[in-house]
């Protein structure tokens, strides 16, 4: 069964391509290379034993997407990762984010309408903002305007639901990711931030390898166990497997329309706990200091994963130590073997 994976050379996309092959699917990768490296295709090949089909394509170009649907007609499922995802940049350049994230989604849905029935959408816990209740369930209200990036995820979910409500024969599952970290245990693929990492774990690994001087903990005066923010960190391989589970769910005859699932571990971990977990798991001492809060950060968020366990039939298996050690192995690999 051929599955179209947009953004398939990115961090989560590449790990999902590997898990699709492990589950017996045939991935077809589409990526515009705006935030990924074409050599990741070779890295994937080292893991799965062959180079998957890859189309370099701007999904915002309606003509190109229609051409793709002609050239790749027997696609039976789509996993849509391709989107801009930097929270801070989205505040500086909102129109860039709205254009890219909505044009690509709508072009794809229209080009494959009536052809590729099963559609997995890459959403984010950022739609919850700061939840009233924790752990946060899928029934919690979705906030808006914490960032244009978060808005694009929330509005995209609404576009998908409206499309289903209009009588479309698509089946759609939105997966709300918490914080994806770590790397494949081969250390051949992992997170490849461009420039200075915005996210915590790549900043930690780059500090540990000596590329960065020190880590700044953005605030330790929050109302949390040690004052630093709480997040639900999930191993990227567990996250990748959740996409396979979503495809399998939609292949069942009793699945109709639209559903949404939290993809996290159900556990909250503070920034300082992550730093100490990294030091324990790798034996590398980290240089960090406490700095001011970062604008836009929510104080604490972690997921209720009951629905994912019971209905999606998926549960995260890997713990914080695996996340930290795999991230470190990848950092060492990529610093010795630049792509
Ligand atoms: C985690 C915690 C920071 C860096 C964002 C998006 C989310 C998803 C993941 C796309 C926070 C703290 C960070 C540093 C720090 N992205 N931190 N020093 O902001 O929870 O989530 O990235 O899908 O949608 O919202 O992740 O890794 O940036 O931050 O103290 O140098 O680490 O304040 O508390 P975040 P993050």
Coordinates of C-alpha atoms and ligand atoms in Angstrom, one line a residue:
X1 CA 0.0 0.0 0.0
X2 CA 1.6 3.3 -1.2
X3 CA 1.5 6.1 1.4
X4 CA 2.4 9.7 0.4
X5 CA 4.6 11.3 3.1
X6 CA 4.8 15.1 2.7
X7 CA 7.7 16.6 4.6
X8 CA 9.1 13.1 4.6
X9 CA 12.8 14.2 4.8
X10 CA 12.2 16.2 7.9
X11 CA 12.7 15.1 11.5
X12 CA 9.4 13.3 12.2
X13 CA 8.8 12.6 8.6
X14 CA 12.0 10.6 8.1
X15 CA 11.4 8.5 11.2
X16 CA 7.8 7.8 10.1
X17 CA 9.1 6.7 6.6
X18 CA 11.2 4.1 8.5
X19 CA 8.3 2.9 10.6
X20 CA 6.0 2.7 7.5
X21 CA 8.5 0.4 5.8
X22 CA 8.8 -1.7 9.0
X23 CA 5.0 -2.1 8.9
X24 CA 5.0 -3.2 5.3
X25 CA 3.9 0.0 3.6
X26 CA 5.6 1.7 0.6
X27 CA 6.3 5.4 1.4
X28 CA 6.4 8.0 -1.4
X29 CA 8.2 11.1 -0.1
X30 CA 7.4 14.6 -1.1
X31 CA 9.6 17.5 0.3
X32 CA 10.5 21.0 -0.9
X33 CA 13.8 20.8 1.0
X34 CA 13.1 24.2 2.6
X35 CA 13.9 22.8 6.0
X36 CA 15.5 19.4 5.3
X37 CA 18.5 17.9 3.5
X38 CA 18.2 15.6 0.4
X39 CA 21.0 13.4 1.9
X40 CA 18.5 12.2 4.5
X41 CA 17.2 10.0 1.7
X42 CA 20.6 8.2 1.7
X43 CA 20.4 7.9 5.4
X44 CA 17.0 6.4 5.3
X45 CA 18.2 4.0 2.6
X46 CA 21.0 2.8 5.0
X47 CA 18.2 1.8 7.5
X48 CA 15.5 0.3 5.3
X49 CA 17.8 -1.1 2.5
X50 CA 16.5 0.9 -0.4
X51 CA 15.9 4.5 -1.5
X52 CA 12.2 5.4 -1.3
X53 CA 10.7 7.3 -4.2
X54 CA 11.2 11.1 -3.7
X55 CA 9.6 14.1 -5.4
X56 CA 11.1 17.5 -4.7
X57 CA 7.9 19.6 -4.8
X58 CA 6.4 22.9 -3.5
X59 CA 3.0 21.9 -2.3
X60 CA 1.9 25.5 -2.6
X61 CA 2.1 25.2 -6.4
X62 CA -1.3 23.9 -7.4
X63 CA -0.2 22.8 -10.8
X64 CA 2.7 20.8 -9.4
X65 CA 0.4 19.0 -6.9
X66 CA -2.1 18.2 -9.6
X67 CA 0.8 16.7 -11.7
X68 CA 1.9 14.7 -8.6
X69 CA -1.6 13.2 -8.4
X70 CA -1.3 12.2 -12.0
X71 CA 2.2 10.7 -11.7
X72 CA 1.4 9.0 -8.3
X73 CA -2.2 7.9 -8.8
X74 CA -2.2 4.8 -6.6
X75 CA -1.7 6.5 -3.3
X76 CA -4.0 4.9 -0.7
X77 CA -3.0 7.1 2.3
X78 CA -1.4 10.5 3.0
X79 CA 0.6 11.6 6.0
X80 CA 0.9 15.4 5.8
X81 CA 3.9 16.7 7.8
X82 CA 5.0 19.5 5.4
X83 CA 4.5 22.9 7.1
X84 CA 6.6 25.7 8.6
X85 CA 6.8 25.1 12.4
X86 CA 9.0 27.7 14.1
X87 CA 6.8 29.5 16.7
X88 CA 9.0 32.6 17.0
X89 CA 9.4 33.0 13.2
X90 CA 5.6 32.7 12.7
X91 CA 5.2 35.8 14.9
X92 CA 7.6 37.7 12.8
X93 CA 6.3 36.5 9.4
X94 CA 2.6 35.4 9.9
X95 CA 1.6 35.7 6.2
X96 CA 4.5 33.3 5.2
X97 CA 3.1 30.8 7.7
X98 CA -0.6 31.2 6.7
X99 CA 0.2 31.0 3.0
X100 CA 2.5 28.0 3.2
X101 CA 0.6 25.9 5.7
X102 CA -2.9 26.5 4.2
X103 CA -2.1 26.5 0.5
X104 CA -0.1 23.2 0.8
X105 CA -2.9 21.5 2.8
X106 CA -5.7 22.6 0.5
X107 CA -3.8 21.8 -2.8
X108 CA -3.1 18.3 -1.4
X109 CA -6.7 17.6 -0.3
X110 CA -8.1 18.8 -3.6
X111 CA -5.6 16.9 -5.8
X112 CA -6.3 13.6 -4.1
X113 CA -10.0 14.0 -3.4
X114 CA -11.8 10.8 -4.1
X115 CA -8.4 9.0 -4.6
X116 CA -6.4 8.7 -1.4
X117 CA -9.0 8.0 1.3
X118 CA -6.9 8.0 4.5
X119 CA -5.4 11.3 5.6
X120 CA -3.2 11.7 8.7
X121 CA -2.6 15.3 9.7
X122 CA 0.4 16.5 11.8
X123 CA -1.1 18.7 14.5
X124 CA 0.3 20.0 17.8
X125 CA -0.5 20.3 21.5
X126 CA 0.2 24.0 20.9
X127 CA -3.5 24.3 20.0
X128 CA -4.3 23.9 23.7
X129 CA -2.3 26.9 24.8
X130 CA -2.1 26.8 28.6
X131 CA -4.8 24.2 29.4
X132 CA -7.2 24.8 32.4
X133 CA -6.9 21.2 33.4
X134 CA -3.9 18.8 33.3
X135 CA -3.3 16.3 31.9
X136 CA -5.1 17.8 28.9
X137 CA -7.6 15.7 26.9
X138 CA -8.6 16.0 23.3
X139 CA -12.0 17.4 24.5
X140 CA -10.2 20.5 26.0
X141 CA -11.0 23.8 24.4
X142 CA -8.4 24.8 21.7
X143 CA -7.1 28.3 22.3
X144 CA -6.1 30.6 19.5
X145 CA -3.6 33.3 18.9
X146 CA -0.8 32.0 21.1
X147 CA 1.1 32.1 17.8
X148 CA 0.4 32.2 14.0
X149 CA 2.0 28.8 13.9
X150 CA -0.4 27.4 16.5
X151 CA -3.2 29.1 14.7
X152 CA -2.3 27.3 11.4
X153 CA -2.6 24.0 13.2
X154 CA -5.9 24.8 14.9
X155 CA -7.5 26.2 11.7
X156 CA -6.2 23.3 9.6
X157 CA -8.0 21.0 11.9
X158 CA -11.2 23.0 11.4
X159 CA -10.6 22.9 7.6
X160 CA -10.4 19.1 7.8
X161 CA -13.5 18.8 9.9
X162 CA -15.5 21.2 7.6
X163 CA -14.4 19.1 4.6
X164 CA -15.6 15.9 6.3
X165 CA -18.9 17.6 7.3
X166 CA -19.5 18.6 3.7
X167 CA -19.8 14.9 2.8
X168 CA -16.2 14.2 1.7
X169 CA -15.3 10.5 1.5
X170 CA -11.9 11.2 3.0
X171 CA -11.1 9.7 6.4
X172 CA -9.0 12.0 8.6
X173 CA -7.0 11.6 11.8
X174 CA -5.3 14.6 13.4
X175 CA -2.4 13.7 15.7
X176 CA -1.6 16.4 18.3
X177 CA 2.1 15.9 19.1
X178 CA 3.5 17.0 22.4
X179 CA 7.3 17.5 22.3
X180 CA 9.1 15.2 19.9
X181 CA 12.8 14.5 20.9
X182 CA 15.4 11.8 20.4
X183 CA 16.5 9.9 17.3
X184 CA 16.5 6.5 15.6
X185 CA 18.6 3.9 17.4
X186 CA 20.9 3.6 14.4
X187 CA 21.9 7.2 14.9
X188 CA 21.6 7.7 11.1
X189 CA 18.7 10.0 11.3
X190 CA 17.6 12.6 13.8
X191 CA 16.8 16.3 14.4
X192 CA 18.7 18.6 12.0
X193 CA 17.9 22.2 13.2
X194 CA 19.1 24.9 10.8
X195 CA 21.1 27.6 12.6
X196 CA 20.7 28.1 16.3
X197 CA 18.3 25.5 17.7
X198 CA 15.1 26.9 19.0
X199 CA 14.0 23.7 20.8
X200 CA 15.5 22.5 24.1
X201 CA 16.9 19.1 23.3
X202 CA 18.9 20.0 20.1
X203 CA 20.3 22.9 22.1
X204 CA 21.3 20.5 24.9
X205 CA 23.1 18.1 22.5
X206 CA 24.9 20.9 20.7
X207 CA 26.0 22.3 24.0
X208 CA 27.2 18.9 25.1
X209 CA 29.2 18.4 21.8
X210 CA 30.7 21.9 22.2
X211 CA 28.9 23.8 19.4
X212 CA 27.2 26.0 22.0
X213 CA 28.7 27.6 25.1
X214 CA 25.8 27.0 27.5
X215 CA 22.1 26.4 27.8
X216 CA 19.9 29.2 29.1
X217 CA 16.9 27.8 31.1
X218 CA 14.1 30.2 30.2
X219 CA 12.8 30.9 33.7
X220 CA 12.8 29.1 37.0
X221 CA 10.0 31.1 38.6
X222 CA 7.1 29.2 37.3
X223 CA 4.6 27.4 39.6
X224 CA 6.1 24.0 38.9
X225 CA 8.1 21.5 41.0
X226 CA 11.5 23.2 40.3
X227 CA 10.3 26.4 38.8
X228 CA 11.1 25.5 35.2
X229 CA 8.4 24.8 32.6
X230 CA 6.8 21.4 32.2
X231 CA 6.4 19.6 28.9
X232 CA 5.4 16.1 27.7
X233 CA 8.5 14.9 25.9
X234 CA 7.9 11.9 23.5
X235 CA 10.5 9.8 21.7
X236 CA 10.3 10.5 17.9
X237 CA 10.2 6.7 17.2
X238 CA 7.1 6.3 19.4
X239 CA 5.6 9.3 17.6
X240 CA 6.4 7.8 14.2
X241 CA 4.7 4.6 15.2
X242 CA 1.6 6.5 16.1
X243 CA 1.2 7.5 12.4
X244 CA 1.2 3.8 11.4
X245 CA -1.5 3.2 14.1
X246 CA -3.5 6.0 12.6
X247 CA -3.4 4.5 9.1
X248 CA -4.4 1.1 10.5
X249 CA -7.3 2.7 12.4
X250 CA -8.7 4.3 9.2
X251 CA -8.3 1.1 7.3
X252 CA -10.9 -0.5 9.6
X253 CA -14.4 -0.4 8.1
X254 CA -16.0 1.0 11.3
X255 CA -13.9 4.2 11.1
X256 CA -15.8 7.2 9.7
X257 CA -15.0 10.8 9.1
X258 CA -12.7 12.6 11.5
X259 CA -10.9 11.9 14.8
X260 CA -8.1 13.5 16.9
X261 CA -5.6 12.0 19.3
X262 CA -3.0 13.3 21.8
X263 CA 0.4 11.8 21.0
X264 CA 2.5 12.1 24.2
X265 CA 3.6 10.0 27.1
X266 CA 1.1 11.3 29.6
X267 CA 4.1 12.4 31.8
X268 CA 5.2 16.0 32.5
X269 CA 9.0 16.7 32.8
X270 CA 10.6 20.1 33.7
X271 CA 13.4 21.7 31.8
X272 CA 15.8 21.1 34.7
X273 CA 14.8 17.5 35.0
X274 CA 15.5 17.1 31.2
X275 CA 19.0 18.6 31.7
X276 CA 19.7 16.3 34.6
X277 CA 18.3 13.3 32.8
X278 CA 20.6 14.1 29.9
X279 CA 23.6 14.2 32.2
X280 CA 22.6 10.9 33.8
X281 CA 22.0 9.1 30.5
X282 CA 25.2 10.3 28.8
X283 CA 27.6 11.0 31.6
X284 CA 28.1 14.5 30.0
X285 CA 28.0 17.4 32.4
X286 CA 26.1 20.4 30.9
X287 CA 26.9 24.1 31.3
X288 CA 23.6 25.9 31.9
X289 CA 22.4 29.1 33.6
X290 CA 18.9 30.4 34.6
X291 CA 17.7 33.2 32.4
X292 CA 14.6 35.2 31.9
X293 CA 11.3 33.6 30.7
X294 CA 10.8 33.2 26.9
X295 CA 7.7 35.1 25.6
X296 CA 4.9 32.8 24.5
X297 CA 5.9 29.8 26.6
X298 CA 3.1 28.1 28.5
X299 CA 3.9 27.2 32.1
X300 CA 3.0 23.5 31.9
X301 CA 1.3 21.1 29.5
X302 CA 1.2 17.3 29.3
X303 CA -1.2 15.0 27.6
X304 CA -4.0 12.6 28.7
X305 CA -3.3 9.7 26.4
X306 CA -6.2 7.5 27.4
X307 CA -8.0 7.9 24.1
X308 CA -4.9 7.1 22.1
X309 CA -4.3 4.0 24.1
X310 CA -7.9 2.8 24.0
X311 CA -9.1 3.9 20.5
X312 CA -5.9 4.4 18.5
X313 CA -4.3 1.2 20.1
X314 CA -1.0 3.0 20.5
X315 CA 1.1 3.8 23.6
X316 CA 4.5 5.4 24.0
X317 CA 7.1 2.8 25.1
X318 CA 10.4 4.7 25.3
X319 CA 11.4 6.7 28.3
X320 CA 13.4 9.9 29.0
X321 CA 16.7 8.0 29.2
X322 CA 16.2 6.6 25.7
X323 CA 15.3 10.0 24.4
X324 CA 18.4 11.6 25.8
X325 CA 20.9 8.9 24.9
X326 CA 19.5 8.5 21.3
X327 CA 19.6 12.3 20.8
X328 CA 23.2 12.3 22.0
X329 CA 24.3 9.4 19.8
X330 CA 22.8 11.3 16.8
X331 CA 24.6 14.5 17.7
X332 CA 27.9 12.7 17.9
X333 CA 27.2 10.9 14.6
X334 CA 26.2 14.0 12.7
X335 CA 29.1 16.1 14.0
X336 CA 31.6 13.4 12.8
X337 CA 29.7 12.7 9.6
X338 CA 28.3 16.0 8.3
X339 CA 25.7 15.3 5.5
Ligands
LIG1 C1 10.6 23.3 25.6 C2 10.9 24.0 27.0 C3 11.3 26.3 26.9 C4 15.1 26.1 24.7 C5 7.5 24.0 20.5 C6 6.3 24.2 19.7 C7 5.6 22.8 19.5 C8 6.6 21.9 18.8 C9 7.8 21.7 19.8 C10 6.5 22.0 16.5 C11 10.2 25.3 27.1 C12 12.6 25.6 27.4 C13 13.9 25.8 25.3 C14 16.2 26.7 25.5 C15 14.8 26.5 27.4 N1 7.0 22.4 17.6 N2 13.8 26.0 26.7 N3 16.0 26.8 26.8 O1 8.2 25.5 23.0 O2 7.4 23.4 24.2 O3 7.2 23.5 21.8 O4 8.4 23.0 19.9 O5 5.7 21.2 16.2 O6 4.5 23.0 18.6 O7 5.4 25.0 20.4 O8 9.4 23.3 22.8 O9 11.8 22.7 22.9 O10 11.2 25.1 22.3 O11 10.9 24.3 24.6 O12 14.7 26.7 28.7 O13 17.3 27.0 25.0 O14 12.3 24.2 27.1 O15 11.2 27.5 27.6 O16 9.8 25.5 28.5 P1 8.0 24.1 23.0 P2 10.9 23.9 23.1

